Amino acid sequence: MARAPFEIAGTRVAPGSRQRIELPIAKLYTHAPLNVPVEVIHGRRPGPVLLVCGAIHGDEINSVEIVRRLLRSSALNRLRGTLIAVPIVNVFGFVQHSRYLPDRRDLNRCFPGSESGSLGSRMAALLREEIVDKATHIIDLHTGAIHRTNLPQIRAQLEHSETTRAMAEAFGAPVILNAELREGSLREYAQRKGVPVLTYEAGEALRFDEWAIVSGTRGVLRVMRLLEMLPASRGGHKIPASEVSKGSSWARAPIDGILRPRVKLGARVVKGQRLGAVAGPFGAEEQDVIAAADGIVIGMNNLPLANEGEALFHIARFAEMDEAESAVEYFHSTLEEP
Ligand SMILES: [Zn+2]
């Protein structure tokens, strides 16, 4: 029996073909229609339906570039199953350089949404119906918030399923956080339905970060090989080691002032270490930012201005610190290859 076409918003994509679809999501105040661009690659042979989406937070543009590079990968010519690629989910925020929707709601807190709700709720409901509910597996691409950068990391609820854990490991980011579900997020919605979901966090909002983009693109392809959507690469593809964190916390500004960081993203730090100093403009009052535990710096604030209590350095703790450090080192070395 021939494989059925794949359908989104009334457009049918035949097996063995790829197609761009404009999903009408909302209208501007001017009444001009606003679409979410989607590309579907429907393989000739059956298999998983993987949704890869970016910029659900509209300013997280590394994710848009990851989807672009993924779609240009020649490996997709041999796709088994179906890839739904959505480079820009929050089209409003993307145009405005903003994480949020025009009403300042966070689209990633609006799921499952409702057809009679406000803008975010309606968008979530339409995305759910036309796209998310058709996926058997999901990779949701993110970056740090504005002025915050993240070491490439996977966030997932590892106990959700064997597949979730296997996908998290196959992605090959140096760090995995066994993260709680945020209410109203795409990840929460899909996972409660039983769909394995990874969130990839890397780099900074409104910036391109080549490490984040390369490791994100490679990570998605590795997960697709794990799911047998793509053939295993000749000679086998080495998956970089990932280390699962046993928890994380932020080191915060002890006083208001100007921050001078002393550590870099990915650094291994020990309890009591000076991570940076915050001082007034003349430097008379100065206090150190101190690491509360041994760990790896997996996120940091790039804006040198801080109010007391501002989150500055995100430190992940590990049972095996040496292994975590070597996962980060190995990760860096793989990205230096031509
Ligand atoms: Zn985000």
Short mmCIF file of C-alpha atoms and ligand atoms in Angstrom, two decimals:
data_model
loop_
_atom_site.label_atom_id
_atom_site.label_comp_id
_atom_site.label_asym_id
_atom_site.label_seq_id
_atom_site.Cartn_x
_atom_site.Cartn_y
_atom_site.Cartn_z
CA MET A 1 0.00 0.00 0.00
CA ALA A 2 1.33 3.44 -0.92
CA ARG A 3 2.29 5.73 1.93
CA ALA A 4 -0.27 8.44 2.60
CA PRO A 5 0.60 12.09 2.01
CA PHE A 6 1.34 14.25 5.05
CA GLU A 7 -1.09 17.09 5.59
CA ILE A 8 -0.73 20.44 7.35
CA ALA A 9 -3.25 23.28 7.09
CA GLY A 10 -4.92 21.67 4.08
CA THR A 11 -1.66 21.23 2.13
CA ARG A 12 -0.78 17.66 1.26
CA VAL A 13 2.86 16.68 0.93
CA ALA A 14 3.41 13.55 -1.18
CA PRO A 15 5.83 10.83 0.00
CA GLY A 16 9.34 11.48 -1.29
CA SER A 17 8.81 15.24 -1.58
CA ARG A 18 9.37 18.43 0.39
CA GLN A 19 7.18 21.45 0.55
CA ARG A 20 6.98 24.91 2.09
CA ILE A 21 3.72 25.69 3.83
CA GLU A 22 2.59 29.05 5.16
CA LEU A 23 0.47 28.47 8.25
CA PRO A 24 -1.84 31.49 8.73
CA ILE A 25 -1.45 32.15 12.44
CA ALA A 26 -2.83 35.64 13.09
CA LYS A 27 -3.20 39.10 11.65
CA LEU A 28 -1.45 42.38 12.34
CA TYR A 29 -3.42 45.43 13.53
CA THR A 30 -3.39 46.54 9.90
CA HIS A 31 -5.23 43.34 9.08
CA ALA A 32 -2.22 42.06 7.11
CA PRO A 33 -1.99 38.29 7.50
CA LEU A 34 0.91 36.77 9.43
CA ASN A 35 2.07 33.25 8.62
CA VAL A 36 4.34 30.79 10.34
CA PRO A 37 6.63 29.33 7.66
CA VAL A 38 6.89 25.55 7.81
CA GLU A 39 8.84 23.10 5.67
CA VAL A 40 7.79 19.47 5.56
CA ILE A 41 9.99 16.73 4.19
CA HIS A 42 7.91 13.61 3.83
CA GLY A 43 10.14 10.59 3.27
CA ARG A 44 9.28 7.85 0.84
CA ARG A 45 9.49 5.30 3.63
CA PRO A 46 7.52 5.42 6.90
CA GLY A 47 9.15 6.38 10.19
CA PRO A 48 8.96 8.88 13.03
CA VAL A 49 7.51 12.37 12.58
CA LEU A 50 10.09 14.73 14.05
CA LEU A 51 9.24 18.37 14.77
CA VAL A 52 12.26 20.67 14.97
CA CYS A 53 11.28 24.20 15.90
CA GLY A 54 13.06 27.45 16.71
CA ALA A 55 12.35 30.92 18.04
CA ILE A 56 9.26 30.12 20.06
CA HIS A 57 10.96 32.95 21.95
CA GLY A 58 11.18 35.42 19.08
CA ASP A 59 14.67 36.77 19.85
CA GLU A 60 16.40 33.37 20.00
CA ILE A 61 17.81 33.48 16.50
CA ASN A 62 20.57 30.85 16.78
CA SER A 63 17.72 28.38 16.55
CA VAL A 64 16.56 29.81 13.22
CA GLU A 65 20.01 29.29 11.74
CA ILE A 66 20.14 25.71 13.07
CA VAL A 67 16.91 24.90 11.23
CA ARG A 68 18.22 26.56 8.05
CA ARG A 69 21.42 24.49 8.10
CA LEU A 70 19.48 21.35 8.92
CA LEU A 71 17.23 21.86 5.90
CA ARG A 72 20.27 22.27 3.62
CA SER A 73 21.83 19.02 4.82
CA SER A 74 22.17 16.51 1.97
CA ALA A 75 21.56 13.70 4.49
CA LEU A 76 17.85 14.56 4.30
CA ASN A 77 17.70 13.13 0.77
CA ARG A 78 17.58 9.71 2.40
CA LEU A 79 15.01 10.59 5.05
CA ARG A 80 12.83 7.89 6.51
CA GLY A 81 9.70 9.25 8.21
CA THR A 82 8.79 12.92 8.21
CA LEU A 83 10.58 16.09 9.26
CA ILE A 84 8.50 19.14 10.17
CA ALA A 85 10.84 22.13 10.37
CA VAL A 86 9.57 25.40 11.82
CA PRO A 87 12.43 27.93 11.98
CA ILE A 88 10.38 30.77 13.49
CA VAL A 89 7.45 29.85 15.72
CA ASN A 90 6.93 33.26 17.33
CA VAL A 91 6.83 35.35 14.14
CA PHE A 92 5.60 38.42 16.05
CA GLY A 93 8.54 38.38 18.43
CA PHE A 94 11.03 37.65 15.66
CA VAL A 95 10.02 40.78 13.73
CA GLN A 96 10.16 42.85 16.93
CA HIS A 97 13.49 41.37 18.20
CA SER A 98 11.49 40.28 21.22
CA ARG A 99 11.10 37.11 23.23
CA TYR A 100 7.42 37.83 23.70
CA LEU A 101 4.20 38.37 21.82
CA PRO A 102 2.83 41.90 21.27
CA ASP A 103 0.76 41.60 24.47
CA ARG A 104 3.97 40.65 26.35
CA ARG A 105 2.85 37.09 26.85
CA ASP A 106 5.34 34.27 26.53
CA LEU A 107 4.15 31.89 23.78
CA ASN A 108 6.03 29.10 25.53
CA ARG A 109 3.72 29.47 28.54
CA CYS A 110 0.49 29.43 26.48
CA PHE A 111 0.16 25.69 25.72
CA PRO A 112 -2.19 23.92 25.23
CA GLY A 113 -4.02 27.16 24.41
CA SER A 114 -7.57 27.73 23.32
CA GLU A 115 -9.28 28.79 20.11
CA SER A 116 -11.25 31.43 21.99
CA GLY A 117 -8.39 32.74 24.13
CA SER A 118 -6.13 35.75 23.66
CA LEU A 119 -3.49 35.92 20.91
CA GLY A 120 -0.91 33.62 22.53
CA SER A 121 -3.53 31.11 23.53
CA ARG A 122 -4.97 31.01 19.99
CA MET A 123 -1.53 30.69 18.43
CA ALA A 124 -0.69 27.82 20.78
CA ALA A 125 -3.97 26.08 19.95
CA LEU A 126 -3.42 26.36 16.20
CA LEU A 127 0.22 25.23 16.43
CA ARG A 128 -0.87 22.32 18.58
CA GLU A 129 -3.59 21.23 16.20
CA GLU A 130 -1.75 21.70 12.92
CA ILE A 131 1.79 20.79 13.91
CA VAL A 132 2.61 19.61 17.43
CA ASP A 133 -0.07 16.91 17.62
CA LYS A 134 1.25 15.38 14.39
CA ALA A 135 4.76 14.87 15.77
CA THR A 136 5.98 11.67 17.41
CA HIS A 137 9.24 13.31 18.61
CA ILE A 138 10.18 16.97 19.21
CA ILE A 139 13.34 19.03 19.45
CA ASP A 140 12.66 22.58 20.61
CA LEU A 141 15.59 24.96 20.01
CA HIS A 142 16.35 27.83 22.39
CA THR A 143 19.11 30.22 23.47
CA GLY A 144 19.73 32.04 26.72
CA ALA A 145 17.59 35.11 27.40
CA ILE A 146 18.74 38.56 26.32
CA HIS A 147 22.31 39.30 27.62
CA ARG A 148 22.59 35.72 28.89
CA THR A 149 24.58 33.05 27.12
CA ASN A 150 24.38 29.30 27.60
CA LEU A 151 26.93 26.56 27.10
CA PRO A 152 25.22 24.14 24.69
CA GLN A 153 22.99 21.97 26.85
CA ILE A 154 20.03 19.66 26.58
CA ARG A 155 17.13 19.97 28.97
CA ALA A 156 14.83 17.01 29.23
CA GLN A 157 12.96 14.93 31.77
CA LEU A 158 15.14 11.86 31.51
CA GLU A 159 12.83 9.58 33.49
CA HIS A 160 10.00 10.33 31.04
CA SER A 161 11.02 7.49 28.74
CA GLU A 162 13.95 5.48 27.48
CA THR A 163 13.61 7.29 24.17
CA THR A 164 13.85 10.71 25.81
CA ARG A 165 17.05 9.69 27.56
CA ALA A 166 18.49 8.13 24.42
CA MET A 167 17.68 11.24 22.37
CA ALA A 168 19.27 13.49 25.03
CA GLU A 169 22.45 11.42 24.97
CA ALA A 170 22.55 11.11 21.19
CA PHE A 171 22.34 14.88 20.74
CA GLY A 172 25.88 15.10 22.09
CA ALA A 173 25.76 18.47 23.88
CA PRO A 174 28.34 18.47 26.68
CA VAL A 175 25.77 18.96 29.44
CA ILE A 176 22.34 17.46 30.09
CA LEU A 177 20.05 19.00 32.68
CA ASN A 178 17.30 16.78 33.98
CA ALA A 179 14.90 19.69 33.96
CA GLU A 180 11.46 20.08 35.49
CA LEU A 181 8.58 20.91 33.17
CA ARG A 182 7.50 24.54 32.93
CA GLU A 183 3.75 24.93 33.01
CA GLY A 184 2.31 25.98 29.66
CA SER A 185 5.47 25.18 27.71
CA LEU A 186 5.52 23.24 24.48
CA ARG A 187 7.70 20.66 26.22
CA GLU A 188 5.21 20.21 29.06
CA TYR A 189 2.28 19.85 26.69
CA ALA A 190 3.96 17.34 24.40
CA GLN A 191 5.50 15.29 27.16
CA ARG A 192 2.23 14.93 29.04
CA LYS A 193 0.88 13.47 25.81
CA GLY A 194 3.71 10.94 25.87
CA VAL A 195 5.83 12.52 23.13
CA PRO A 196 9.59 12.57 23.85
CA VAL A 197 10.87 16.17 23.78
CA LEU A 198 14.30 17.71 24.02
CA THR A 199 14.94 21.37 24.65
CA TYR A 200 18.31 22.54 23.32
CA GLU A 201 19.66 25.71 24.94
CA ALA A 202 22.77 27.33 23.52
CA GLY A 203 24.21 30.79 23.00
CA GLU A 204 22.54 34.13 23.57
CA ALA A 205 19.38 35.85 22.35
CA LEU A 206 19.79 38.21 19.35
CA ARG A 207 23.28 36.87 18.62
CA PHE A 208 24.73 34.23 16.35
CA ASP A 209 27.05 31.87 18.18
CA GLU A 210 28.86 29.51 15.81
CA TRP A 211 29.48 26.87 18.51
CA ALA A 212 25.84 26.86 19.46
CA ILE A 213 24.72 26.62 15.83
CA VAL A 214 27.17 23.91 14.76
CA SER A 215 26.56 21.74 17.80
CA GLY A 216 22.80 22.23 17.47
CA THR A 217 22.76 21.23 13.80
CA ARG A 218 24.96 18.20 14.43
CA GLY A 219 22.87 17.28 17.47
CA VAL A 220 19.60 17.21 15.54
CA LEU A 221 21.19 15.03 12.82
CA ARG A 222 22.54 12.64 15.49
CA VAL A 223 19.08 12.31 17.03
CA MET A 224 17.66 11.62 13.57
CA ARG A 225 20.22 8.83 13.11
CA LEU A 226 19.29 7.42 16.53
CA LEU A 227 15.63 7.37 15.48
CA GLU A 228 16.70 5.71 12.21
CA MET A 229 15.27 8.58 10.21
CA LEU A 230 18.73 8.86 8.63
CA PRO A 231 21.15 6.03 7.85
CA ALA A 232 24.08 5.57 10.20
CA SER A 233 27.08 7.41 8.81
CA ARG A 234 29.84 5.34 7.25
CA GLY A 235 32.55 4.47 9.72
CA GLY A 236 30.12 5.20 12.57
CA HIS A 237 29.61 8.61 14.03
CA LYS A 238 31.19 9.20 17.39
CA ILE A 239 28.76 10.80 19.79
CA PRO A 240 30.51 13.26 22.08
CA ALA A 241 30.15 12.40 25.75
CA SER A 242 27.44 14.21 27.68
CA GLU A 243 27.38 14.43 31.44
CA VAL A 244 24.08 14.63 33.31
CA SER A 245 24.04 17.40 35.90
CA LYS A 246 22.67 16.64 39.36
CA GLY A 247 21.39 20.18 39.79
CA SER A 248 22.24 23.78 39.10
CA SER A 249 21.99 27.18 40.71
CA TRP A 250 22.82 30.80 39.95
CA ALA A 251 25.51 32.82 41.68
CA ARG A 252 24.00 36.27 42.16
CA ALA A 253 25.29 39.82 42.46
CA PRO A 254 26.11 40.59 46.12
CA ILE A 255 25.67 44.37 45.61
CA ASP A 256 24.51 46.77 42.91
CA GLY A 257 27.20 47.81 40.49
CA ILE A 258 29.41 46.88 37.58
CA LEU A 259 30.49 43.29 37.04
CA ARG A 260 33.97 42.13 36.08
CA PRO A 261 33.76 38.41 35.35
CA ARG A 262 36.79 36.23 36.10
CA VAL A 263 35.59 32.98 34.55
CA LYS A 264 34.43 31.95 31.10
CA LEU A 265 31.54 29.86 29.91
CA GLY A 266 32.40 26.17 30.30
CA ALA A 267 34.94 26.78 33.08
CA ARG A 268 35.25 24.31 35.93
CA VAL A 269 34.97 26.11 39.26
CA VAL A 270 35.35 25.07 42.88
CA LYS A 271 33.31 26.00 45.91
CA GLY A 272 34.43 29.35 47.31
CA GLN A 273 36.10 30.43 44.05
CA ARG A 274 35.81 34.07 42.94
CA LEU A 275 33.70 34.10 39.80
CA GLY A 276 33.86 37.85 39.42
CA ALA A 277 33.61 41.10 41.29
CA VAL A 278 30.89 43.73 41.44
CA ALA A 279 31.92 47.30 42.25
CA GLY A 280 30.56 50.82 42.15
CA PRO A 281 31.90 53.09 39.38
CA PHE A 282 34.83 54.31 41.53
CA GLY A 283 35.63 50.83 42.79
CA ALA A 284 35.61 51.77 46.46
CA GLU A 285 32.86 49.34 47.34
CA GLU A 286 33.60 46.01 45.81
CA GLN A 287 32.37 42.52 46.57
CA ASP A 288 33.23 39.18 45.05
CA VAL A 289 30.74 36.82 43.44
CA ILE A 290 31.52 33.44 45.01
CA ALA A 291 30.77 29.92 43.75
CA ALA A 292 28.52 28.12 46.24
CA ALA A 293 29.55 24.67 44.99
CA ASP A 294 31.96 22.86 42.68
CA GLY A 295 30.65 22.83 39.14
CA ILE A 296 30.80 23.97 35.53
CA VAL A 297 29.71 27.42 34.36
CA ILE A 298 26.86 26.55 31.96
CA GLY A 299 25.36 30.02 31.66
CA MET A 300 26.39 33.57 32.34
CA ASN A 301 25.30 37.15 32.13
CA ASN A 302 27.11 39.11 29.41
CA LEU A 303 25.85 42.49 30.57
CA PRO A 304 28.34 43.95 33.04
CA LEU A 305 25.64 45.91 34.90
CA ALA A 306 23.96 44.22 37.82
CA ASN A 307 21.56 44.95 40.60
CA GLU A 308 21.89 43.14 43.88
CA GLY A 309 20.47 39.63 43.48
CA GLU A 310 20.85 39.57 39.69
CA ALA A 311 21.64 36.08 38.36
CA LEU A 312 25.20 36.21 36.98
CA PHE A 313 26.72 32.74 36.69
CA HIS A 314 24.75 29.51 36.23
CA ILE A 315 26.69 26.68 37.85
CA ALA A 316 25.79 23.04 37.19
CA ARG A 317 26.87 20.40 39.71
CA PHE A 318 27.98 16.91 38.72
CA ALA A 319 28.63 13.66 40.55
CA GLU A 320 31.70 13.15 38.34
CA MET A 321 33.35 16.52 37.96
CA ASP A 322 36.31 15.17 35.98
CA GLU A 323 33.99 13.57 33.45
CA ALA A 324 31.94 16.73 33.13
CA GLU A 325 35.08 18.77 32.56
CA SER A 326 36.34 16.36 29.92
CA ALA A 327 32.92 16.38 28.18
CA VAL A 328 33.24 20.17 27.87
CA GLU A 329 36.84 19.90 26.67
CA TYR A 330 35.96 17.21 24.16
CA PHE A 331 33.05 19.30 22.95
CA HIS A 332 35.35 22.25 22.29
CA SER A 333 37.85 20.05 20.49
CA THR A 334 35.21 18.63 18.12
CA LEU A 335 34.22 22.11 17.05
CA GLU A 336 37.77 23.04 16.16
CA GLU A 337 37.92 20.33 13.50
CA PRO A 338 37.67 21.64 9.93
ZN ZN B 1 13.80 30.27 24.92
#
